[in-house]
Short mmCIF file of C-alpha atoms in Angstrom, two decimals:
data_model
loop_
_atom_site.label_atom_id
_atom_site.label_comp_id
_atom_site.label_asym_id
_atom_site.label_seq_id
_atom_site.Cartn_x
_atom_site.Cartn_y
_atom_site.Cartn_z
CA GLY A 1 -30.79 20.59 -34.50
CA GLY A 2 -30.50 24.02 -36.02
CA ALA A 3 -32.77 23.15 -39.03
CA PHE A 4 -35.64 22.19 -36.65
CA PHE A 5 -35.42 25.59 -34.89
CA ASP A 6 -34.93 27.56 -38.08
CA SER A 7 -38.25 26.11 -39.37
CA HIS A 8 -40.15 26.53 -36.15
CA PRO A 9 -42.43 29.65 -36.49
CA THR A 10 -41.32 31.18 -33.20
CA TYR A 11 -37.59 30.92 -33.94
CA ALA A 12 -37.97 31.67 -37.63
CA GLY A 13 -39.69 34.99 -36.51
CA ILE A 14 -36.74 36.21 -34.70
CA VAL A 15 -35.37 38.61 -37.31
CA ASP A 16 -33.18 41.67 -37.64
CA GLN A 17 -35.00 44.91 -38.40
CA THR A 18 -33.88 48.57 -38.49
CA ILE A 19 -36.07 50.99 -36.53
CA ASP A 20 -35.29 54.72 -36.23
CA GLY A 21 -31.81 53.82 -37.75
CA GLN A 22 -31.14 51.37 -35.01
CA ALA A 23 -30.15 47.68 -35.46
CA MET A 24 -32.91 45.82 -33.66
CA VAL A 25 -34.12 42.20 -33.30
CA LYS A 26 -37.83 41.32 -33.38
CA VAL A 27 -38.98 38.60 -31.08
CA PRO A 28 -42.52 37.30 -32.05
CA LYS A 29 -45.24 36.33 -29.58
CA TYR A 30 -45.10 32.76 -28.20
CA TYR A 31 -46.92 30.62 -25.71
CA LEU A 32 -45.13 28.68 -23.04
CA LYS A 33 -45.72 25.47 -21.12
CA THR A 34 -43.49 24.29 -18.25
CA GLY A 35 -43.56 21.25 -16.08
CA THR A 36 -41.82 18.24 -14.70
CA VAL A 37 -41.04 15.20 -16.92
CA PRO A 38 -43.28 12.49 -15.47
CA SER A 39 -41.32 9.38 -16.44
CA GLY A 40 -38.38 7.96 -18.47
CA THR A 41 -34.76 8.89 -18.50
CA TYR A 42 -35.34 12.51 -17.56
CA ALA A 43 -38.13 11.87 -14.94
CA GLY A 44 -38.26 14.65 -12.44
CA GLY A 45 -36.45 17.07 -14.58
CA ARG A 46 -37.97 20.47 -15.72
CA TYR A 47 -39.19 21.05 -19.29
CA TRP A 48 -40.16 24.11 -21.27
CA MET A 49 -42.09 24.07 -24.46
CA VAL A 50 -43.11 26.94 -26.82
CA SER A 51 -45.77 27.33 -29.42
CA ASP A 52 -46.57 30.10 -31.81
CA GLN A 53 -50.32 29.22 -31.21
CA PRO A 54 -52.49 29.27 -28.12
CA VAL A 55 -52.48 25.47 -27.61
CA SER A 56 -54.25 24.00 -24.62
CA GLY A 57 -52.05 23.90 -21.58
CA PHE A 58 -49.85 26.79 -22.82
CA SER A 59 -49.98 30.43 -21.67
CA VAL A 60 -48.78 33.48 -23.49
CA HIS A 61 -45.39 34.52 -22.10
CA PRO A 62 -45.95 37.66 -19.75
CA VAL A 63 -43.75 39.89 -22.04
CA PHE A 64 -46.49 39.70 -24.70
CA MET A 65 -49.16 41.31 -22.40
CA ASN A 66 -49.73 45.05 -22.22
CA ALA A 67 -52.59 46.52 -20.18
CA GLY A 68 -54.49 43.26 -20.30
CA ALA A 69 -54.17 42.66 -24.09
CA GLU A 70 -51.79 40.44 -26.00
CA ILE A 71 -49.15 42.10 -28.21
CA ASP A 72 -47.63 40.42 -31.24
CA GLN A 73 -43.83 41.06 -30.65
CA PHE A 74 -41.23 43.10 -28.97
CA TRP A 75 -37.85 44.43 -30.19
CA VAL A 76 -34.47 44.55 -28.45
CA GLY A 77 -31.23 46.17 -29.58
CA ARG A 78 -29.07 43.87 -31.70
CA TYR A 79 -26.01 45.39 -30.03
CA GLN A 80 -25.28 46.61 -26.51
CA GLY A 81 -26.28 50.26 -25.87
CA THR A 82 -24.13 52.94 -27.36
CA ASN A 83 -23.98 56.68 -27.52
CA ASP A 84 -26.12 57.88 -30.45
CA GLY A 85 -25.79 61.70 -30.58
CA GLY A 86 -25.12 62.44 -26.84
CA ALA A 87 -28.59 62.12 -25.45
CA LYS A 88 -29.91 58.99 -27.18
CA LEU A 89 -29.23 55.40 -26.66
CA GLY A 90 -28.23 53.55 -29.88
CA SER A 91 -27.78 50.01 -31.21
CA GLY A 92 -25.07 49.91 -33.82
CA ALA A 93 -21.97 48.04 -34.93
CA GLY A 94 -18.36 49.14 -34.72
CA VAL A 95 -18.67 51.34 -31.62
CA THR A 96 -17.91 50.91 -28.00
CA PRO A 97 -20.90 50.44 -25.69
CA LEU A 98 -21.67 52.96 -22.96
CA VAL A 99 -19.90 52.36 -19.62
CA SER A 100 -19.68 54.37 -16.34
CA ILE A 101 -23.30 55.56 -16.67
CA ASP A 102 -26.02 55.46 -13.98
CA PHE A 103 -29.31 53.73 -14.37
CA PRO A 104 -31.56 56.87 -14.55
CA THR A 105 -29.33 58.40 -17.25
CA MET A 106 -29.42 55.16 -19.20
CA GLN A 107 -33.21 55.06 -18.93
CA SER A 108 -33.45 58.66 -20.12
CA ARG A 109 -31.24 58.07 -23.09
CA ALA A 110 -33.35 54.99 -24.10
CA ASN A 111 -36.57 57.04 -23.71
CA ASN A 112 -35.10 60.00 -25.60
CA ARG A 113 -35.49 58.03 -28.86
CA ASN A 114 -39.30 58.52 -28.54
CA THR A 115 -39.52 61.77 -30.46
CA GLY A 116 -40.88 62.88 -33.83
CA GLY A 117 -43.50 60.12 -34.03
CA VAL A 118 -41.08 57.34 -32.90
CA THR A 119 -42.45 55.36 -29.89
CA GLY A 120 -41.73 52.27 -27.90
CA PHE A 121 -38.01 52.61 -27.11
CA GLY A 122 -36.78 52.01 -23.55
CA LEU A 123 -34.31 49.77 -21.69
CA TRP A 124 -35.07 46.09 -22.09
CA ASN A 125 -37.01 44.78 -19.07
CA ILE A 126 -36.89 41.70 -17.02
CA TYR A 127 -39.76 40.02 -19.04
CA GLN A 128 -37.95 40.59 -22.40
CA LEU A 129 -34.81 39.17 -20.99
CA SER A 130 -36.71 36.20 -19.56
CA ALA A 131 -38.42 35.50 -22.89
CA ILE A 132 -35.04 35.55 -24.69
CA GLN A 133 -33.35 33.39 -22.13
CA THR A 134 -36.24 30.83 -22.25
CA LEU A 135 -35.98 30.53 -26.05
CA ALA A 136 -32.24 30.27 -25.93
CA LEU A 137 -32.28 27.71 -23.16
CA ILE A 138 -34.59 25.51 -25.22
CA GLU A 139 -32.68 25.85 -28.40
CA MET A 140 -29.20 25.34 -26.73
CA GLY A 141 -30.54 22.35 -24.76
CA GLY A 142 -28.76 23.53 -21.63
CA ALA A 143 -28.04 26.52 -19.43
CA ASP A 144 -24.31 26.84 -19.81
CA SER A 145 -24.46 29.39 -22.66
CA GLN A 146 -20.66 30.00 -22.56
CA SER A 147 -19.75 26.34 -23.20
CA LEU A 148 -22.65 25.79 -25.60
CA VAL A 149 -22.35 29.02 -27.70
CA GLY A 150 -19.15 30.87 -26.73
CA ASN A 151 -17.50 32.82 -23.89
CA GLY A 152 -17.99 36.28 -25.43
CA HIS A 153 -15.96 38.98 -23.76
CA ALA A 154 -16.63 37.75 -20.27
CA TYR A 155 -13.09 37.90 -18.97
CA GLY A 156 -11.74 41.16 -20.24
CA SER A 157 -11.03 44.33 -18.24
CA SER A 158 -12.31 46.88 -20.70
CA ALA A 159 -15.24 47.14 -23.15
CA LEU A 160 -14.73 46.05 -26.74
CA ALA A 161 -16.65 47.35 -29.73
CA THR A 162 -20.24 45.96 -30.04
CA ASP A 163 -19.43 43.82 -33.05
CA ASN A 164 -15.83 42.72 -32.03
CA ALA A 165 -15.26 39.05 -32.78
CA THR A 166 -14.81 38.16 -29.17
CA VAL A 167 -17.98 39.99 -28.17
CA ALA A 168 -19.78 38.33 -31.08
CA GLN A 169 -19.06 34.83 -29.65
CA ALA A 170 -21.90 35.56 -27.26
CA THR A 171 -24.45 35.87 -30.06
CA TRP A 172 -27.80 34.13 -30.16
CA ARG A 173 -30.35 34.61 -33.00
CA GLY A 174 -28.84 37.95 -34.05
CA ILE A 175 -28.47 39.50 -30.49
CA VAL A 176 -24.77 40.23 -30.24
CA GLY A 177 -22.99 40.32 -26.82
CA LEU A 178 -26.04 38.71 -25.01
CA TRP A 179 -23.63 38.20 -22.16
CA GLY A 180 -20.18 39.61 -21.28
CA ASN A 181 -18.41 42.83 -22.42
CA VAL A 182 -20.19 45.27 -20.18
CA TRP A 183 -22.63 45.22 -17.21
CA GLN A 184 -26.16 45.29 -18.77
CA MET A 185 -28.98 47.17 -17.19
CA VAL A 186 -32.34 45.60 -17.04
CA ASP A 187 -35.50 47.59 -16.23
CA GLY A 188 -37.58 46.02 -13.45
CA LEU A 189 -34.73 44.00 -11.94
CA GLN A 190 -32.48 45.02 -9.06
CA THR A 191 -29.80 42.84 -7.69
CA GLY A 192 -27.00 43.26 -5.27
CA ALA A 193 -26.01 42.54 -1.66
CA GLY A 194 -28.24 45.31 -0.22
CA TYR A 195 -31.49 44.06 -1.92
#
C-alpha cells in the first residue's frame, strides 16, 4: 500500500526541488534485482526488487553510473518541457508545453540552461525514463498505468497546460504528465518504422 512505499527510503527520497528556478523532481540512487518467481501462485512470472543499499544480488541501476562511478541521484522536470525565455527549456506550472519543435532544437534548449555556474541540465535520457518506469511499475503493481493511475491527456488533439487537471491525472510521485498530452523526447532512444 501507499504507506509502505512512502516509508521506503527509495520512494521517500523522490522529492520536489527547485533548481535554477525550475520545478524538478529528485530521484535517489537505488539498487535493482530482477528475476523469475521460482514457485507458488506467480511461478514463472517476472519480479523486480529495489533497495536503497547495495545488498547482495542487487546491482545499481545504470542511470546512477557516470564515467565508472556511482552518482547519488538525478533530477527530472516536474512538468513537461516549456518555453522559458525563448532559448531555454523550462519546467513550470500553468503554461503550455513546447510542441512542433525538432529534437536538436529541444536538446539545445535543455543544454542552454547550463550557464552562469548552472550545470547538469539536458533532456531526460532512456536510463532516467527506465529508472522512473521501474519504480512506478513496482509501486503500481502492474504495467497498465492509465487504468491504475489515470488516463492523463492521452486522447486529446491539442496540448493542455502542464498542470491542467486532465494532464495531472498522469502524475506519479510528483512527475506531472508522465504520459499523454504531448510527444515526449527521450535522449538515447530512437523509435519509428524506419529504425
